[in-house]
Coordinates of C-alpha atoms in Angstrom, one line a residue:
X77 CA 34.6 11.1 -33.0
X78 CA 34.3 9.4 -29.5
X79 CA 31.1 11.7 -28.5
X80 CA 29.6 11.1 -31.4
X81 CA 30.2 7.0 -31.4
X82 CA 29.2 6.4 -27.6
X83 CA 26.2 8.8 -28.7
X84 CA 25.3 6.6 -31.5
X85 CA 25.8 3.4 -29.8
X86 CA 23.8 4.2 -26.6
X87 CA 21.2 5.4 -29.0
X88 CA 21.0 2.0 -30.7
X89 CA 21.1 0.3 -27.8
X90 CA 18.1 2.0 -26.0
X91 CA 16.0 1.2 -29.1
X92 CA 16.8 -2.4 -28.6
X93 CA 16.3 -2.6 -24.8
X94 CA 14.0 -0.1 -23.8
X95 CA 10.2 -0.1 -22.6
X96 CA 9.4 3.3 -21.8
X97 CA 7.7 4.6 -18.4
X98 CA 3.9 4.6 -18.7
X99 CA 4.1 7.6 -16.6
X100 CA 5.8 10.9 -17.2
X101 CA 7.5 10.5 -13.8
X102 CA 9.6 7.4 -15.1
X103 CA 11.5 10.3 -17.3
X104 CA 11.5 13.0 -14.8
X105 CA 13.2 10.6 -12.8
X106 CA 15.7 9.6 -15.1
X107 CA 16.4 13.5 -16.0
X108 CA 16.4 14.6 -12.6
X109 CA 19.1 12.0 -11.2
X110 CA 21.1 12.6 -14.1
X111 CA 21.2 16.6 -13.2
X112 CA 21.5 15.8 -9.6
X113 CA 24.5 13.8 -10.1
X114 CA 26.0 16.0 -12.7
X115 CA 25.8 18.9 -10.3
X116 CA 26.4 17.3 -7.3
X117 CA 27.9 20.1 -5.8
X118 CA 24.8 22.1 -5.7
X119 CA 23.0 22.1 -2.4
X120 CA 19.6 20.7 -4.4
X121 CA 21.7 18.2 -5.9
X122 CA 23.1 17.0 -2.7
X123 CA 19.4 17.0 -1.0
X124 CA 18.2 14.7 -4.2
X125 CA 21.2 12.5 -3.6
X126 CA 20.4 12.0 -0.2
X127 CA 17.1 11.3 -0.7
X128 CA 18.4 8.7 -3.4
X129 CA 20.5 7.0 -0.4
X130 CA 17.6 5.8 1.9
X131 CA 15.5 4.7 -1.4
X132 CA 18.6 2.5 -2.1
X133 CA 19.2 1.1 1.5
X134 CA 15.4 0.1 1.9
X135 CA 14.8 -1.2 -1.8
X136 CA 17.6 -3.4 -2.8
X137 CA 18.4 -6.9 -2.0
X138 CA 22.2 -7.5 -1.5
X139 CA 22.6 -8.9 -5.4
X140 CA 21.2 -5.9 -6.7
X141 CA 22.9 -3.8 -4.2
X142 CA 26.2 -5.1 -5.5
X143 CA 25.2 -5.0 -9.2
X144 CA 24.1 -1.6 -9.0
X145 CA 27.6 -0.7 -7.4
X146 CA 29.6 -2.4 -10.0
X147 CA 27.8 -0.6 -12.8
X148 CA 28.2 2.8 -11.2
X149 CA 31.8 2.4 -10.5
X150 CA 32.0 2.0 -14.0
X151 CA 30.3 5.0 -14.7
X152 CA 32.3 6.6 -12.2
X153 CA 35.7 6.0 -14.3
X154 CA 33.6 7.4 -17.5
X155 CA 32.7 10.5 -15.3
X156 CA 36.1 11.0 -13.9
X157 CA 38.1 10.9 -17.2
X158 CA 35.0 11.8 -19.6
X159 CA 36.1 15.7 -20.0
X160 CA 39.6 14.8 -21.3
X161 CA 38.0 12.2 -23.6
X162 CA 34.7 13.5 -24.9
X163 CA 36.4 17.4 -25.1
X164 CA 34.5 18.5 -21.8
X165 CA 35.4 22.2 -20.9
X166 CA 33.9 21.8 -17.7
X167 CA 35.7 20.9 -14.3
X168 CA 34.4 20.5 -10.7
X169 CA 37.0 22.5 -8.5
X170 CA 36.3 22.0 -4.8
X171 CA 37.7 23.9 -1.6
X172 CA 39.6 21.0 -0.8
X173 CA 41.6 21.4 -3.8
X174 CA 42.1 25.0 -3.5
X175 CA 43.8 24.6 -0.1
X176 CA 45.5 21.3 0.0
X177 CA 46.5 20.0 -3.5
X178 CA 47.7 17.1 -2.5
X179 CA 45.0 14.3 -4.1
X180 CA 46.9 13.3 -6.9
X181 CA 43.3 12.0 -8.5
X182 CA 42.2 15.7 -7.9
X183 CA 45.2 17.2 -9.7
X184 CA 44.9 15.0 -12.6
X185 CA 41.1 15.7 -13.1
X186 CA 42.1 19.5 -12.7
X187 CA 44.8 18.6 -15.7
X188 CA 42.5 16.9 -17.8
X189 CA 40.2 20.4 -17.5
X190 CA 42.9 22.6 -18.0
X191 CA 44.3 21.1 -21.2
X192 CA 40.7 21.1 -22.5
X193 CA 40.9 24.9 -22.0
X194 CA 43.7 25.3 -23.9
X195 CA 42.2 23.6 -26.5
X196 CA 39.3 25.7 -26.6
X197 CA 39.7 28.8 -24.5
X198 CA 36.6 30.7 -25.8
X199 CA 34.4 28.0 -24.4
X200 CA 36.3 27.6 -21.0
X201 CA 34.1 27.2 -18.1
X202 CA 34.7 26.0 -14.5
X203 CA 32.4 24.8 -12.5
X204 CA 32.7 25.0 -8.6
X205 CA 30.7 23.9 -5.5
X206 CA 28.9 26.4 -3.3
X207 CA 31.4 26.9 -0.8
X208 CA 34.1 27.7 -3.1
X209 CA 35.6 31.3 -3.7
X210 CA 35.8 31.5 -7.1
X211 CA 38.1 34.7 -7.1
X212 CA 41.2 32.6 -6.2
X213 CA 41.0 29.9 -8.8
X214 CA 42.1 32.3 -11.6
X215 CA 45.3 32.8 -9.4
X216 CA 45.6 29.4 -7.9
X217 CA 45.8 28.1 -11.5
X218 CA 48.5 30.6 -12.3
X219 CA 50.5 29.7 -9.3
X220 CA 50.6 26.4 -10.7
X221 CA 52.4 27.0 -13.8
X222 CA 50.0 27.0 -15.9
X223 CA 48.6 30.0 -18.5
X224 CA 52.0 31.8 -18.3
X225 CA 52.5 34.6 -20.9
X226 CA 49.1 34.5 -21.4
X227 CA 46.0 35.8 -20.3
X228 CA 43.7 33.8 -17.6
X229 CA 40.5 32.0 -19.3
X230 CA 37.3 33.1 -18.2
X231 CA 35.7 31.5 -14.7
X232 CA 32.0 31.0 -14.4
X233 CA 29.8 29.8 -11.9
X234 CA 27.7 26.7 -12.9
X235 CA 26.2 25.3 -10.4
X236 CA 23.0 26.0 -11.9
X237 CA 21.1 24.3 -14.5
X238 CA 21.7 26.9 -17.3
X239 CA 25.3 26.4 -18.2
X240 CA 24.5 22.7 -18.4
X241 CA 24.3 22.7 -22.3
X242 CA 27.3 24.5 -22.7
X243 CA 29.1 21.1 -22.0
X244 CA 29.9 19.2 -25.4
X245 CA 29.9 15.8 -23.9
X246 CA 26.9 16.1 -22.2
X247 CA 24.4 14.2 -24.4
X248 CA 26.8 11.1 -24.7
X249 CA 27.0 10.7 -21.0
X250 CA 23.4 11.2 -20.5
X251 CA 22.2 8.9 -23.0
X252 CA 24.8 6.2 -21.9
X253 CA 23.5 6.7 -18.2
X254 CA 20.1 6.3 -19.4
X255 CA 21.1 3.0 -21.3
X256 CA 22.7 1.4 -18.2
X257 CA 19.2 2.4 -16.4
X258 CA 17.1 0.5 -18.9
X259 CA 19.6 -2.3 -19.0
X260 CA 20.1 -2.8 -15.3
X261 CA 15.8 -2.8 -15.0
X262 CA 16.0 -5.7 -17.5
X263 CA 18.4 -7.6 -16.3
X264 CA 17.5 -7.4 -12.4
X265 CA 13.6 -7.1 -13.1
X266 CA 12.8 -8.8 -16.3
X267 CA 15.4 -11.3 -16.2
X268 CA 16.5 -10.5 -19.6
X269 CA 19.7 -10.2 -21.0
X270 CA 21.0 -7.2 -22.5
X271 CA 22.0 -7.3 -26.3
X272 CA 25.8 -7.8 -27.4
X273 CA 26.1 -4.1 -28.0
X274 CA 25.4 -3.1 -24.6
X275 CA 27.3 -5.3 -22.9
X276 CA 30.6 -4.5 -25.1
X277 CA 29.7 -1.1 -24.0
X278 CA 29.3 -2.0 -20.4
X279 CA 32.7 -4.1 -20.2
X280 CA 34.4 -1.3 -22.3
X281 CA 34.5 1.0 -19.3
X282 CA 36.3 -1.1 -17.0
X283 CA 39.5 0.0 -18.6
X284 CA 38.9 3.1 -16.4
X285 CA 38.5 1.3 -13.2
X286 CA 42.1 2.7 -12.3
X287 CA 41.1 6.2 -12.8
X288 CA 38.3 6.3 -9.7
X289 CA 39.5 7.9 -6.8
X290 CA 36.6 9.5 -4.4
X291 CA 34.7 7.1 -2.8
X292 CA 31.8 9.9 -2.5
X293 CA 31.5 9.8 -6.1
X294 CA 31.1 6.2 -6.2
X295 CA 28.2 6.6 -3.6
X296 CA 26.5 9.2 -5.5
X297 CA 27.0 8.2 -9.0
X298 CA 25.6 4.2 -8.0
X299 CA 22.4 5.8 -7.0
X300 CA 21.6 7.6 -10.0
X301 CA 19.8 4.5 -11.4
X302 CA 17.6 3.7 -8.5
X303 CA 14.6 6.0 -8.7
X304 CA 14.5 5.4 -12.6
X305 CA 14.8 1.9 -12.0
X306 CA 12.1 1.7 -9.9
X307 CA 9.3 4.0 -11.6
X308 CA 10.6 1.5 -15.1
X309 CA 9.8 -1.3 -13.0
X310 CA 6.7 -0.3 -11.7
X311 CA 5.5 0.5 -14.6
X312 CA 5.9 -2.9 -16.4
X313 CA 2.7 -5.1 -16.5
X314 CA 3.0 -8.2 -14.8
X315 CA 1.5 -11.0 -17.0
X316 CA -0.3 -14.6 -16.3
X317 CA -0.6 -17.1 -19.3
X318 CA -4.1 -17.9 -19.9
X319 CA -4.9 -21.4 -19.6
X320 CA -8.6 -22.8 -19.7
X321 CA -7.7 -25.9 -18.8
X322 CA -6.3 -25.4 -15.5
X323 CA -8.2 -23.9 -12.4
X324 CA -8.6 -19.8 -12.0
X325 CA -5.6 -18.6 -9.9
X326 CA -6.6 -16.2 -7.2
X327 CA -4.8 -14.0 -5.1
X328 CA -6.0 -12.3 -2.1
X329 CA -4.5 -9.1 -0.5
X330 CA -6.3 -9.1 2.8
X331 CA -5.7 -8.3 6.6
X332 CA -5.1 -11.9 8.1
X333 CA -6.3 -10.5 11.6
X334 CA -10.0 -10.3 10.4
X335 CA -12.6 -13.1 10.3
X336 CA -14.3 -11.3 7.5
X337 CA -11.1 -12.0 4.8
X338 CA -10.9 -15.7 6.9
X339 CA -14.5 -16.2 5.7
X340 CA -14.4 -15.0 2.4
X341 CA -11.1 -16.5 1.2
X342 CA -12.1 -20.1 3.0
X343 CA -15.2 -20.3 0.7
X344 CA -13.1 -20.6 -2.7
X345 CA -10.3 -22.7 -1.0
X346 CA -13.1 -25.3 -0.8
X347 CA -14.0 -24.5 -4.4
X348 CA -11.9 -25.4 -7.6
X349 CA -9.5 -22.5 -7.6
X350 CA -5.9 -22.0 -6.8
X351 CA -5.9 -19.4 -3.9
X352 CA -3.0 -17.4 -2.7
X353 CA -3.4 -15.1 0.3
X354 CA -0.7 -12.0 0.9
X355 CA -1.3 -10.3 3.9
X356 CA 0.5 -7.2 6.0
X357 CA -0.6 -8.4 9.4
X358 CA 0.0 -12.2 10.7
X359 CA -2.6 -14.6 10.5
X360 CA -4.6 -14.8 13.5
X361 CA -8.4 -14.8 12.5
X362 CA -8.6 -18.5 11.9
X363 CA -6.6 -21.0 9.7
X364 CA -7.5 -22.3 6.1
X365 CA -6.4 -25.5 4.4
X366 CA -5.6 -25.5 1.0
X367 CA -4.1 -22.1 0.8
X368 CA -0.4 -20.6 -0.3
X369 CA 0.1 -17.6 2.7
X370 CA 2.4 -15.0 2.0
X371 CA 2.9 -12.6 5.0
X372 CA 4.6 -9.0 3.6
X373 CA 6.2 -7.8 7.0
X374 CA 5.8 -4.0 5.9
X375 CA 4.6 -1.4 8.1
X376 CA 1.6 -1.1 5.8
X377 CA 1.4 2.9 6.8
X378 CA 0.7 5.1 3.9
X379 CA 4.1 6.8 3.6
X380 CA 6.2 7.2 0.5
X381 CA 9.2 5.0 1.8
X382 CA 6.9 2.2 3.3
X383 CA 4.7 2.2 0.1
X384 CA 7.4 1.6 -2.4
X385 CA 9.0 -0.9 0.1
X386 CA 5.9 -2.8 -0.2
X387 CA 5.1 -2.5 -3.5
X388 CA 8.2 -4.1 -4.6
X389 CA 7.5 -7.3 -2.6
X390 CA 4.1 -7.3 -3.8
X391 CA 5.5 -7.0 -7.4
X392 CA 7.8 -10.0 -6.6
X393 CA 5.3 -12.3 -4.9
X394 CA 2.7 -11.8 -7.7
X395 CA 5.3 -12.7 -10.3
X396 CA 5.9 -15.5 -8.6
X397 CA 2.5 -16.5 -7.9
X398 CA 1.4 -15.5 -11.3
X399 CA -2.3 -14.8 -10.9
X400 CA -5.5 -14.8 -12.9
X401 CA -7.0 -12.3 -10.6
X402 CA -5.6 -9.8 -8.0
X403 CA -8.5 -9.4 -5.1
X404 CA -7.8 -6.7 -2.1
X405 CA -10.0 -6.0 0.5
X406 CA -10.1 -2.7 2.1
X407 CA -9.3 0.7 0.0
X408 CA -6.4 1.4 2.4
X409 CA -2.8 0.0 2.6
X410 CA -4.2 -3.2 0.8
X411 CA -5.8 -1.5 -2.2
X412 CA -3.1 1.2 -2.3
X413 CA -0.6 -1.2 -2.9
X414 CA -2.4 -3.3 -5.1
X415 CA -3.1 -0.4 -7.3
X416 CA 0.8 0.4 -6.9
X417 CA 1.6 -3.2 -8.3
X418 CA 0.2 -2.4 -12.0
X419 CA -1.3 -5.9 -12.0
X420 CA -4.6 -6.4 -13.9
X421 CA -7.4 -7.2 -13.4
X422 CA -7.7 -6.0 -10.1
X423 CA -10.7 -6.4 -8.1
X424 CA -11.2 -4.2 -5.1
X425 CA -13.7 -4.7 -2.0
X426 CA -14.7 -1.6 0.2
X427 CA -15.5 -2.3 3.6
X428 CA -17.2 1.0 4.9
X429 CA -14.6 3.5 6.5
X430 CA -12.0 3.7 3.8
X431 CA -14.4 5.1 1.8
X432 CA -16.6 6.9 4.1
X433 CA -14.2 8.3 6.4
X434 CA -10.5 8.2 5.1
X435 CA -11.1 9.7 1.6
X436 CA -11.9 12.9 3.4
X437 CA -8.4 12.9 4.8
X438 CA -5.7 15.1 2.8
X439 CA -3.3 12.6 3.0
X440 CA -4.8 9.1 3.0
X441 CA -7.6 10.6 0.3
X442 CA -5.6 11.0 -2.5
X443 CA -3.8 7.5 -2.5
X444 CA -7.4 5.6 -1.9
X445 CA -8.7 7.8 -4.8
X446 CA -6.0 6.5 -6.9
X447 CA -6.6 2.8 -5.6
X448 CA -10.2 3.3 -6.7
X449 CA -9.5 4.5 -10.1
X450 CA -7.1 1.8 -10.9
X451 CA -9.3 -1.0 -10.1
X452 CA -11.2 -2.9 -12.9
X453 CA -14.1 -3.7 -10.7
X454 CA -15.3 -2.4 -7.0
X455 CA -17.3 -4.4 -4.8
X456 CA -19.2 -3.2 -1.9
X457 CA -22.0 -4.5 0.3
X458 CA -24.0 -1.3 0.9
X459 CA -26.4 0.4 -1.6
X460 CA -25.4 4.0 -0.1
X461 CA -21.9 3.3 -0.4
X462 CA -22.5 3.0 -4.3
X463 CA -23.4 6.6 -3.9
X464 CA -20.4 7.4 -2.0
X465 CA -18.1 5.8 -5.0
X466 CA -20.3 7.6 -7.8
X467 CA -19.4 10.8 -5.8
X468 CA -15.8 10.2 -6.0
X469 CA -16.1 9.3 -9.6
X470 CA -16.6 5.8 -10.1
X471 CA -19.3 4.8 -12.7
X472 CA -22.0 2.4 -11.5
X473 CA -20.8 -0.1 -14.3
X474 CA -17.9 -0.6 -12.5
X475 CA -19.4 -1.8 -9.0
X476 CA -21.1 -4.5 -7.8
X477 CA -22.9 -5.3 -4.5
X478 CA -21.9 -8.6 -2.9
X479 CA -22.4 -9.1 0.4
X480 CA -20.2 -10.6 2.9
X481 CA -22.9 -13.0 4.0
X482 CA -24.0 -15.4 6.8
X483 CA -23.1 -19.0 7.0
X484 CA -26.9 -20.1 7.7
X485 CA -26.2 -23.4 8.3
X486 CA -23.5 -22.2 10.9
X487 CA -25.8 -19.5 12.5
X488 CA -29.2 -21.0 13.1
X489 CA -31.4 -21.5 16.2
X490 CA -30.1 -24.2 18.4
X491 CA -32.0 -27.1 19.9
X492 CA -30.1 -27.0 23.3
X493 CA -29.4 -22.9 24.2
X494 CA -29.1 -23.4 27.8
X495 CA -25.5 -24.9 28.1
X496 CA -23.9 -21.3 28.0
X497 CA -26.5 -20.3 30.4
X498 CA -25.7 -23.0 32.8
X499 CA -22.0 -22.5 32.1
X500 CA -22.2 -18.7 33.0
X501 CA -24.7 -19.7 35.9
X502 CA -27.6 -17.3 34.6
X503 CA -30.4 -19.8 34.9
X504 CA -33.3 -18.4 33.4
X505 CA -32.1 -15.0 33.9
X506 CA -33.4 -12.3 30.8
X507 CA -30.2 -11.9 28.8
X508 CA -29.3 -9.1 26.7
X509 CA -25.8 -9.7 24.3
X510 CA -23.8 -7.2 21.9
X511 CA -21.1 -8.4 19.7
X512 CA -19.7 -5.0 19.0
X513 CA -16.6 -3.6 19.5
X514 CA -15.2 -1.6 23.0
X515 CA -14.5 1.2 20.7
X516 CA -16.3 4.5 20.7
X517 CA -17.8 4.1 17.4
X518 CA -19.9 1.3 18.7
X519 CA -21.1 3.4 22.0
X520 CA -21.5 0.6 24.2
X521 CA -21.8 2.8 27.0
X522 CA -25.4 3.6 25.4
X523 CA -26.0 -0.3 26.3
X524 CA -24.5 0.0 29.8
X525 CA -26.9 3.2 30.7
X526 CA -30.1 1.4 29.0
X527 CA -29.4 -1.7 31.3
X528 CA -29.1 0.1 34.5
X529 CA -32.5 1.7 33.5
X530 CA -34.1 -1.5 32.5
X531 CA -33.0 -3.4 36.1
X532 CA -35.0 -1.1 38.0
X533 CA -37.9 -3.0 36.7
X534 CA -36.1 -6.3 36.2
X535 CA -33.8 -6.9 38.9
X536 CA -32.6 -9.8 37.7
X537 CA -31.5 -8.8 34.0
X538 CA -27.9 -9.7 32.3
X539 CA -25.9 -8.8 29.8
X540 CA -23.3 -10.3 28.2
X541 CA -20.7 -7.8 26.4
X542 CA -18.8 -9.8 23.7
X543 CA -15.5 -7.8 22.1
X544 CA -12.6 -5.7 23.4
X545 CA -11.3 -2.5 22.6
X546 CA -9.7 0.5 23.7
X547 CA -12.8 1.4 26.1
X548 CA -12.2 -1.7 28.1
X549 CA -11.2 0.0 31.4
X550 CA -13.8 3.1 30.8
X551 CA -16.7 0.8 30.5
X552 CA -15.9 -1.4 33.1
X553 CA -15.5 1.7 35.6
X554 CA -19.2 2.8 34.2
X555 CA -20.8 -0.4 35.4
X556 CA -19.1 0.2 38.7
X557 CA -20.5 3.7 39.0
X558 CA -23.8 2.6 37.7
X559 CA -23.5 -0.4 40.7
X560 CA -24.5 -2.8 38.1
X561 CA -21.8 -4.7 37.6
X562 CA -23.2 -8.0 38.6
X563 CA -25.2 -7.5 35.9
X564 CA -22.8 -6.9 32.9
X565 CA -20.5 -9.8 32.0
X566 CA -17.6 -8.9 29.8
X567 CA -16.7 -11.7 28.1
X568 CA -13.8 -10.5 26.1
X569 CA -12.7 -11.8 22.2
X570 CA -14.5 -15.0 21.4
X571 CA -13.3 -17.1 17.9
X572 CA -16.2 -16.7 15.4
X573 CA -17.2 -20.6 15.4
X574 CA -18.1 -20.3 19.4
X575 CA -20.7 -17.2 18.6
X576 CA -23.7 -19.3 17.6
X577 CA -24.2 -21.1 20.9
X578 CA -23.8 -17.7 22.9
X579 CA -26.2 -16.0 20.5
X580 CA -28.3 -19.2 20.9
X581 CA -28.6 -18.5 24.7
X582 CA -29.6 -14.7 24.5
X583 CA -32.9 -13.2 24.3
X584 CA -32.2 -10.1 22.9
X585 CA -29.4 -8.8 20.7
X586 CA -28.3 -5.0 20.8
X587 CA -25.8 -2.9 18.4
X588 CA -25.6 0.7 19.6
X589 CA -23.0 1.6 17.1
X590 CA -22.9 5.1 15.6
X591 CA -21.8 4.1 12.0
X592 CA -22.1 1.0 10.1
X593 CA -21.6 0.8 6.3
X594 CA -24.4 -2.0 5.1
X595 CA -25.9 -4.4 7.9
X596 CA -23.2 -5.0 10.4
X597 CA -22.0 -9.0 10.6
X598 CA -22.7 -9.3 13.9
X599 CA -26.5 -8.3 13.6
X600 CA -27.0 -10.4 10.6
X601 CA -25.2 -13.4 12.6
X602 CA -28.1 -12.8 15.2
X603 CA -30.8 -12.7 12.9
X604 CA -29.5 -15.8 11.3
X605 CA -29.8 -17.5 14.8
X606 CA -33.4 -16.3 15.1
X607 CA -32.7 -14.0 18.3
X608 CA -34.8 -10.6 17.6
X609 CA -32.6 -7.4 17.4
X610 CA -32.7 -3.9 18.7
X611 CA -30.4 -1.6 16.4
X612 CA -29.7 2.2 15.9
X613 CA -30.5 4.0 12.7
X614 CA -27.2 3.8 10.9
X615 CA -25.9 2.6 7.7
X616 CA -28.3 0.7 5.8
X617 CA -30.4 -1.1 8.9
X618 CA -33.7 0.1 7.4
X619 CA -33.2 -1.7 4.6
X620 CA -32.8 -5.3 6.6
X621 CA -34.9 -4.3 9.6
X622 CA -38.5 -3.1 9.7
X623 CA -39.1 -1.7 12.9
X624 CA -41.7 -3.6 14.7
X625 CA -41.5 -6.5 12.1
X626 CA -38.4 -8.4 12.5
X627 CA -37.0 -5.9 15.2
X628 CA -36.7 -2.8 16.4
X629 CA -34.8 0.3 15.1
X630 CA -34.0 3.2 17.7
X631 CA -32.4 6.9 17.3
X632 CA -28.5 6.5 18.6
X633 CA -27.2 7.6 21.9
X634 CA -30.5 7.3 23.3
X635 CA -30.2 4.8 26.3
X636 CA -33.6 5.5 27.4
X637 CA -35.2 4.5 24.1
X638 CA -32.8 1.3 24.0
X639 CA -34.1 0.3 27.8
X640 CA -37.7 1.2 26.5
X641 CA -37.4 -1.3 23.8
X642 CA -35.6 -3.8 26.0
X643 CA -38.4 -4.3 28.9
X644 CA -41.2 -4.2 25.9
X645 CA -40.1 -7.1 24.3
X646 CA -39.0 -9.0 27.6
X647 CA -42.6 -8.6 28.3
X648 CA -43.7 -9.8 25.1
X649 CA -42.2 -13.5 24.1
X650 CA -44.4 -14.5 21.5
X651 CA -43.5 -11.3 19.8
X652 CA -39.9 -12.0 20.2
X653 CA -40.0 -15.3 18.7
X654 CA -41.8 -13.6 15.8
X655 CA -39.4 -11.0 15.4
X656 CA -36.6 -13.7 15.5
X657 CA -38.1 -16.4 13.3
X658 CA -38.5 -13.4 10.4
X659 CA -35.3 -11.7 11.2
X660 CA -33.7 -15.2 10.1
X661 CA -36.0 -15.6 7.2
X662 CA -34.4 -12.1 5.8
X663 CA -31.0 -13.4 6.3
X664 CA -31.4 -16.4 4.4
X665 CA -33.4 -14.5 1.3
X666 CA -30.9 -11.6 0.9
X667 CA -28.0 -12.3 3.0
X668 CA -26.7 -15.6 2.9
X669 CA -23.1 -16.6 2.7
X670 CA -22.9 -19.3 0.2
X671 CA -25.6 -17.4 -2.5
X672 CA -23.2 -14.2 -2.2
X673 CA -20.0 -16.2 -2.5
X674 CA -21.3 -17.8 -5.3
X675 CA -22.5 -14.4 -7.1
X676 CA -18.5 -13.7 -6.8
X677 CA -17.1 -16.4 -7.8
X678 CA -19.5 -15.9 -11.3
X679 CA -17.6 -12.4 -11.4
X680 CA -14.3 -14.3 -10.8
X681 CA -15.0 -16.8 -14.0
X682 CA -15.4 -13.5 -16.0
X683 CA -12.4 -11.5 -15.2
X684 CA -10.1 -14.2 -14.6
X685 CA -10.1 -15.0 -18.9
X686 CA -10.4 -11.2 -19.5
X687 CA -7.1 -9.9 -21.8
X688 CA -4.3 -8.4 -19.5

């Protein structure tokens, strides 16, 4: 009756406590972890258990670790003596027992199994590890004085799964384990107390505490709950109670070392929103008032352990913040973590390379596509990115085009553009400016080569290169090899709020990028400042710049073509001025920061009141 009692009690408790995992992996992990612990003598079982150890060390806080340890110490006692209590006909004999049977605990377990075999000799079943020589088990038992005067019972190797269901008490053990998994998840993650029946079941197992003898069993068994707990925990939705009378609570998951994140988030901090910001990186791109900033100091790399580690911490923060909307910027680590958190509504903003390049990766691609599917809404700043998202299986009704926008009040033609020229001792020299980072994708070397060509006709030409990157040394070496180091000024990184006065001092802005999503932020900022632009034919530059009307578009990696346009504009000051005026009008009409953020605010209003 004892096996039946435990089965019934566990089933009742499960029905009262359990919220089934939404994902099939929840069920799979419960089964695999039970089998692995039950057959931990097998090599496969040991490998699985070792992987659980790594997860436990990473995922658990100290209090949770202690809680799980106590629970599984109880389970271990049940497992050790359960054979005789439930009528098990299976025991585990290890090689250490065969050669040095001095451990009283092992002999006690052996005795319990033998007693069960005596009661049911026809179903006798011995399980032993892969390193045990089963041919000596029978003689060893006879040497101990058992089965004298009768035949030795059959001995079967049972490290495989086929013999599992021969054990009469397995169902009771499995349900009991599953029950503890469910209760543990509710107590730790959902902060709900177990019902009285479950509490009595757990407390009742303390009576078996003295029967625990092996430290290895304790370590192996308490880890059984970890994977199932993780999947069950991650599958539970995070709910925020709606209240139309309070401001909308926004939570951004975005890189804090990007000025684009700062610009987007700062707008809503100044409006009637409660804003929180979670980042994997420290805040280095600027400061924002009226915001709660949370740093998740994870590695942020796409690796299973890091993702699990960061996802657990993200969920805890979301449960604390209780936002109405989670908005992730960039479909890499941020988007993937947001998707794994299970929070909805989820808005995801893609930046370009995350879907144009990273989705082609065999490792990163599936994760990014998963994040795109999980998002309730995806925003981007280029029409061709909408097409890319469509190709990835995202329907157009799930996509909105929202530009990052340019603050045209901050970036505008200045009345005294000579301050920077005076500071850099440039006087009235023709001045070219570039704001792209010193990375291969921006091909700044083509600009340097073009300046060398221009200097033959305009010897007093000067060029400001603002930015930093991996090509800093090689680009400086290039200027020396071309003997134009007196014409190229490497300024390095500048805060965004200093850029307007540098742009105002320039005669021409140049971008030699090999790839862009929509119009680059620096190009749009230059146009807003009334500076004529020369850009390469990438991204959606043709949508914003009509060559010969408000700027020039040239082929990529073509220093000669670039030099020709620079020389022409320097020789035609009136055209430069008209290009600059038309360029500013384009940005004011199509890419104004305040207009674009206002569009986003309307979207937040819709999704904040959506049913979760």
